[in-house]
């Protein structure tokens, strides 16, 4: 069945759904992370049938040729978050400190499961469906930018104030270029993006759980966290952007 404007439908439905959840619950409510995957599968099923769904699901499978990129996706976020936390602790505490938490290990185990499932849900939608669909009409640079904007707005961080929202959106757009670069390196293997997404969220939780899990996270601390992350991402993001805009010719 030929569907008109499936990409527009996918983006609009995701944004409307997260706004609906925010209205019903609150702006602090975590977006329904399985929604991108569910909508991607539904739209793909209607427009491309069973073969389209199978093709989308096959992108999640393990590929031996991508093993080194899986390792990169697993460990790079730890290095990134460690540097980010060093900047944060110097700015907030006046010196280097180690992250601490008094939360039980069982709660972290549950959060690991939720983060893993959420990473599957988001990446099947963002990198599994949206990025390849956009690539049919746009360059990798433009597609990455569009995905980053939609992805960042979808998280709806406006509840922490406009400055936090702008910095967070900037950081997510930077991450979108890195995720697209990794997707290109692995032949659009979604598992690499899932690992990177999950590892990034887990490492963020590991270093900043005392802030993110507090009853009332302070806006200035959120601004400092996302700001330090955005600063660290500038150089690798610019390097990747340069490669997208001016690809080397053999």
CSV table of C-alpha atoms in Angstrom, one decimal, residues 17-250:
chain,number,residue,atom,x,y,z
A,17,UNK,CA,2.2,11.4,21.5
A,18,UNK,CA,5.0,12.8,23.8
A,19,UNK,CA,3.1,16.1,24.2
A,20,UNK,CA,-0.1,14.1,25.1
A,21,UNK,CA,1.9,12.1,27.7
A,22,UNK,CA,3.3,15.4,29.1
A,23,UNK,CA,-0.2,17.0,29.3
A,24,UNK,CA,-1.7,13.9,31.0
A,25,UNK,CA,1.2,13.4,33.5
A,26,UNK,CA,3.8,16.2,33.6
A,27,UNK,CA,6.6,17.8,31.7
A,28,UNK,CA,9.0,15.8,33.9
A,29,UNK,CA,7.6,12.5,32.6
A,30,UNK,CA,10.0,10.3,30.7
A,31,UNK,CA,8.9,10.0,27.0
A,32,UNK,CA,7.4,6.6,26.0
A,33,UNK,CA,10.7,5.2,24.5
A,34,UNK,CA,9.0,2.3,22.7
A,35,UNK,CA,6.9,4.7,20.7
A,36,UNK,CA,9.4,5.3,17.9
A,37,UNK,CA,9.8,1.6,17.3
A,38,UNK,CA,6.1,0.9,17.4
A,39,UNK,CA,5.3,3.7,15.0
A,40,UNK,CA,8.2,2.7,12.7
A,41,UNK,CA,6.9,-0.9,12.6
A,42,UNK,CA,3.3,0.2,12.0
A,43,UNK,CA,4.1,2.7,9.2
A,44,UNK,CA,6.6,0.3,7.6
A,45,UNK,CA,4.0,-2.5,7.8
A,46,UNK,CA,1.3,-0.4,6.1
A,47,UNK,CA,3.6,1.1,3.4
A,48,UNK,CA,6.0,-1.8,2.7
A,49,UNK,CA,4.3,-4.9,4.1
A,50,UNK,CA,5.8,-7.9,5.9
A,51,UNK,CA,9.0,-7.7,3.8
A,52,UNK,CA,9.6,-4.1,5.0
A,53,UNK,CA,9.1,-5.1,8.7
A,54,UNK,CA,11.5,-8.1,8.2
A,55,UNK,CA,14.1,-5.8,6.6
A,56,UNK,CA,13.8,-3.3,9.5
A,57,UNK,CA,14.1,-6.1,12.2
A,58,UNK,CA,17.2,-7.6,10.5
A,59,UNK,CA,19.1,-4.4,11.1
A,60,UNK,CA,19.1,-5.3,14.8
A,61,UNK,CA,21.0,-8.5,14.4
A,62,UNK,CA,24.6,-9.0,15.5
A,63,UNK,CA,27.2,-8.7,12.7
A,64,UNK,CA,30.7,-10.1,13.3
A,65,UNK,CA,32.2,-7.4,11.0
A,66,UNK,CA,30.8,-4.7,13.3
A,67,UNK,CA,32.5,-6.1,16.5
A,68,UNK,CA,35.0,-3.3,16.8
A,69,UNK,CA,32.2,-0.7,16.5
A,70,UNK,CA,30.2,-2.5,19.2
A,71,UNK,CA,33.1,-2.2,21.5
A,72,UNK,CA,33.5,1.5,20.6
A,73,UNK,CA,29.8,2.1,21.3
A,74,UNK,CA,30.1,0.3,24.6
A,75,UNK,CA,33.1,2.0,26.0
A,76,UNK,CA,33.3,5.5,24.4
A,77,UNK,CA,30.4,6.9,26.5
A,78,UNK,CA,32.2,6.0,29.7
A,79,UNK,CA,35.2,8.1,28.7
A,80,UNK,CA,32.9,10.9,27.5
A,81,UNK,CA,30.9,10.9,30.7
A,82,UNK,CA,34.0,10.7,32.9
A,83,UNK,CA,35.4,13.8,31.2
A,84,UNK,CA,32.0,15.5,31.5
A,85,UNK,CA,31.8,14.8,35.2
A,86,UNK,CA,35.4,16.1,35.7
A,87,UNK,CA,34.3,19.4,34.2
A,88,UNK,CA,31.1,19.4,36.2
A,89,UNK,CA,32.8,18.7,39.5
A,90,UNK,CA,35.5,21.3,38.9
A,91,UNK,CA,32.8,23.9,38.2
A,92,UNK,CA,30.3,22.8,40.9
A,93,UNK,CA,32.6,21.6,43.7
A,94,UNK,CA,35.8,23.4,43.0
A,95,UNK,CA,37.8,20.2,42.5
A,96,UNK,CA,37.7,16.7,41.2
A,97,UNK,CA,35.4,14.3,43.0
A,98,UNK,CA,34.0,10.8,42.5
A,99,UNK,CA,30.3,10.3,41.9
A,100,UNK,CA,28.4,8.8,44.8
A,101,UNK,CA,25.0,7.3,45.3
A,102,UNK,CA,23.1,5.8,48.3
A,103,UNK,CA,20.6,4.0,46.0
A,104,UNK,CA,20.4,0.2,46.3
A,105,UNK,CA,22.0,-2.0,43.6
A,106,UNK,CA,18.5,-3.5,42.8
A,107,UNK,CA,17.2,-0.2,41.6
A,108,UNK,CA,20.2,0.2,39.2
A,109,UNK,CA,19.4,-3.3,37.8
A,110,UNK,CA,15.9,-2.3,37.1
A,111,UNK,CA,17.0,1.0,35.5
A,112,UNK,CA,19.5,-0.9,33.3
A,113,UNK,CA,16.7,-3.0,32.0
A,114,UNK,CA,14.5,0.0,31.4
A,115,UNK,CA,17.4,1.8,29.6
A,116,UNK,CA,18.1,-1.2,27.4
A,117,UNK,CA,14.5,-1.6,26.3
A,118,UNK,CA,14.3,2.2,25.8
A,119,UNK,CA,17.4,2.1,23.6
A,120,UNK,CA,15.9,-0.6,21.4
A,121,UNK,CA,12.6,1.4,21.2
A,122,UNK,CA,14.3,4.7,20.2
A,123,UNK,CA,16.9,3.4,17.9
A,124,UNK,CA,14.6,1.2,15.8
A,125,UNK,CA,12.7,4.4,15.2
A,126,UNK,CA,15.4,7.1,14.9
A,127,UNK,CA,18.3,5.3,13.2
A,128,UNK,CA,16.4,2.2,11.9
A,129,UNK,CA,13.5,3.9,10.2
A,130,UNK,CA,13.8,7.7,10.1
A,131,UNK,CA,17.4,8.1,9.1
A,132,UNK,CA,17.3,5.7,6.1
A,133,UNK,CA,14.0,7.2,5.0
A,134,UNK,CA,15.4,10.7,5.0
A,135,UNK,CA,18.5,9.6,3.2
A,136,UNK,CA,16.4,8.7,0.2
A,137,UNK,CA,15.9,12.5,-0.4
A,138,UNK,CA,18.6,14.2,1.6
A,139,UNK,CA,22.3,14.1,2.3
A,140,UNK,CA,23.7,12.4,5.4
A,141,UNK,CA,24.4,15.8,6.9
A,142,UNK,CA,20.9,17.1,6.4
A,143,UNK,CA,19.3,13.8,7.5
A,144,UNK,CA,21.4,13.8,10.7
A,145,UNK,CA,20.4,17.4,11.4
A,146,UNK,CA,16.7,16.7,10.9
A,147,UNK,CA,16.8,13.5,13.1
A,148,UNK,CA,18.7,15.4,15.8
A,149,UNK,CA,16.1,18.2,15.9
A,150,UNK,CA,13.2,15.8,16.0
A,151,UNK,CA,15.0,13.6,18.6
A,152,UNK,CA,15.9,16.5,20.8
A,153,UNK,CA,12.4,18.1,20.8
A,154,UNK,CA,10.8,14.7,21.4
A,155,UNK,CA,12.5,14.5,24.8
A,156,UNK,CA,10.6,17.6,25.8
A,157,UNK,CA,13.2,19.1,28.3
A,158,UNK,CA,11.3,22.4,28.3
A,159,UNK,CA,10.2,21.7,31.8
A,160,UNK,CA,13.7,22.6,33.0
A,161,UNK,CA,13.6,26.0,31.4
A,162,UNK,CA,14.5,27.4,28.0
A,163,UNK,CA,18.3,27.6,28.5
A,164,UNK,CA,18.4,23.9,29.5
A,165,UNK,CA,16.2,23.0,26.6
A,166,UNK,CA,18.4,24.9,24.1
A,167,UNK,CA,21.6,23.3,25.4
A,168,UNK,CA,20.0,19.9,25.6
A,169,UNK,CA,18.8,20.2,22.0
A,170,UNK,CA,22.3,21.2,20.9
A,171,UNK,CA,23.8,18.2,22.6
A,172,UNK,CA,21.3,15.8,21.0
A,173,UNK,CA,21.9,17.3,17.6
A,174,UNK,CA,25.6,16.7,18.1
A,175,UNK,CA,24.9,13.1,19.2
A,176,UNK,CA,22.7,12.6,16.1
A,177,UNK,CA,25.8,13.3,13.9
A,178,UNK,CA,27.8,10.8,15.9
A,179,UNK,CA,25.1,8.2,15.7
A,180,UNK,CA,24.8,8.7,12.0
A,181,UNK,CA,28.5,8.4,11.5
A,182,UNK,CA,28.5,5.1,13.5
A,183,UNK,CA,25.5,3.9,11.4
A,184,UNK,CA,27.4,4.6,8.2
A,185,UNK,CA,30.4,2.7,9.5
A,186,UNK,CA,28.4,-0.4,10.3
A,187,UNK,CA,26.2,-0.4,7.2
A,188,UNK,CA,23.2,0.9,9.1
A,189,UNK,CA,23.4,-1.8,11.8
A,190,UNK,CA,21.0,-0.7,14.5
A,191,UNK,CA,22.6,-2.8,17.2
A,192,UNK,CA,25.6,-0.5,17.2
A,193,UNK,CA,23.3,2.5,17.8
A,194,UNK,CA,21.4,0.6,20.5
A,195,UNK,CA,24.6,-0.2,22.3
A,196,UNK,CA,25.8,3.4,22.0
A,197,UNK,CA,22.5,4.8,23.2
A,198,UNK,CA,22.2,2.4,26.1
A,199,UNK,CA,25.8,2.8,27.2
A,200,UNK,CA,25.5,6.6,27.1
A,201,UNK,CA,22.3,6.6,29.2
A,202,UNK,CA,23.8,4.1,31.7
A,203,UNK,CA,27.0,6.0,32.1
A,204,UNK,CA,25.1,9.3,32.5
A,205,UNK,CA,23.1,7.6,35.3
A,206,UNK,CA,26.3,6.2,36.8
A,207,UNK,CA,27.9,9.6,37.1
A,208,UNK,CA,24.9,11.8,37.7
A,209,UNK,CA,22.3,9.6,39.5
A,210,UNK,CA,22.5,11.9,42.6
A,211,UNK,CA,21.2,14.7,40.5
A,212,UNK,CA,18.9,13.1,38.0
A,213,UNK,CA,17.2,10.9,40.6
A,214,UNK,CA,16.7,13.6,43.2
A,215,UNK,CA,13.2,14.8,43.9
A,216,UNK,CA,13.8,18.3,42.6
A,217,UNK,CA,16.7,18.5,40.1
A,218,UNK,CA,18.0,22.0,40.0
A,219,UNK,CA,17.9,23.8,36.6
A,220,UNK,CA,21.4,25.3,37.0
A,221,UNK,CA,22.9,21.8,37.6
A,222,UNK,CA,21.1,20.4,34.6
A,223,UNK,CA,22.4,23.3,32.5
A,224,UNK,CA,25.9,22.5,33.7
A,225,UNK,CA,25.6,18.8,33.0
A,226,UNK,CA,24.3,19.2,29.5
A,227,UNK,CA,26.6,22.2,28.8
A,228,UNK,CA,29.7,20.2,29.7
A,229,UNK,CA,28.5,17.3,27.5
A,230,UNK,CA,27.8,19.7,24.6
A,231,UNK,CA,31.3,21.2,24.9
A,232,UNK,CA,33.0,17.9,24.8
A,233,UNK,CA,31.0,16.8,21.7
A,234,UNK,CA,32.0,19.9,19.7
A,235,UNK,CA,35.3,18.6,18.3
A,236,UNK,CA,34.2,15.0,17.3
A,237,UNK,CA,31.0,16.4,15.9
A,238,UNK,CA,32.8,19.0,13.8
A,239,UNK,CA,35.2,16.3,12.5
A,240,UNK,CA,32.2,14.1,11.5
A,241,UNK,CA,30.4,17.1,9.9
A,242,UNK,CA,33.5,17.9,7.8
A,243,UNK,CA,33.6,14.3,6.6
A,244,UNK,CA,29.9,14.4,5.6
A,245,UNK,CA,30.1,17.8,3.9
A,246,UNK,CA,33.5,17.1,2.2
A,247,UNK,CA,33.8,13.4,1.7
A,248,UNK,CA,37.2,12.1,0.6
A,249,UNK,CA,37.2,10.9,-3.0
A,250,UNK,CA,39.2,7.9,-4.0
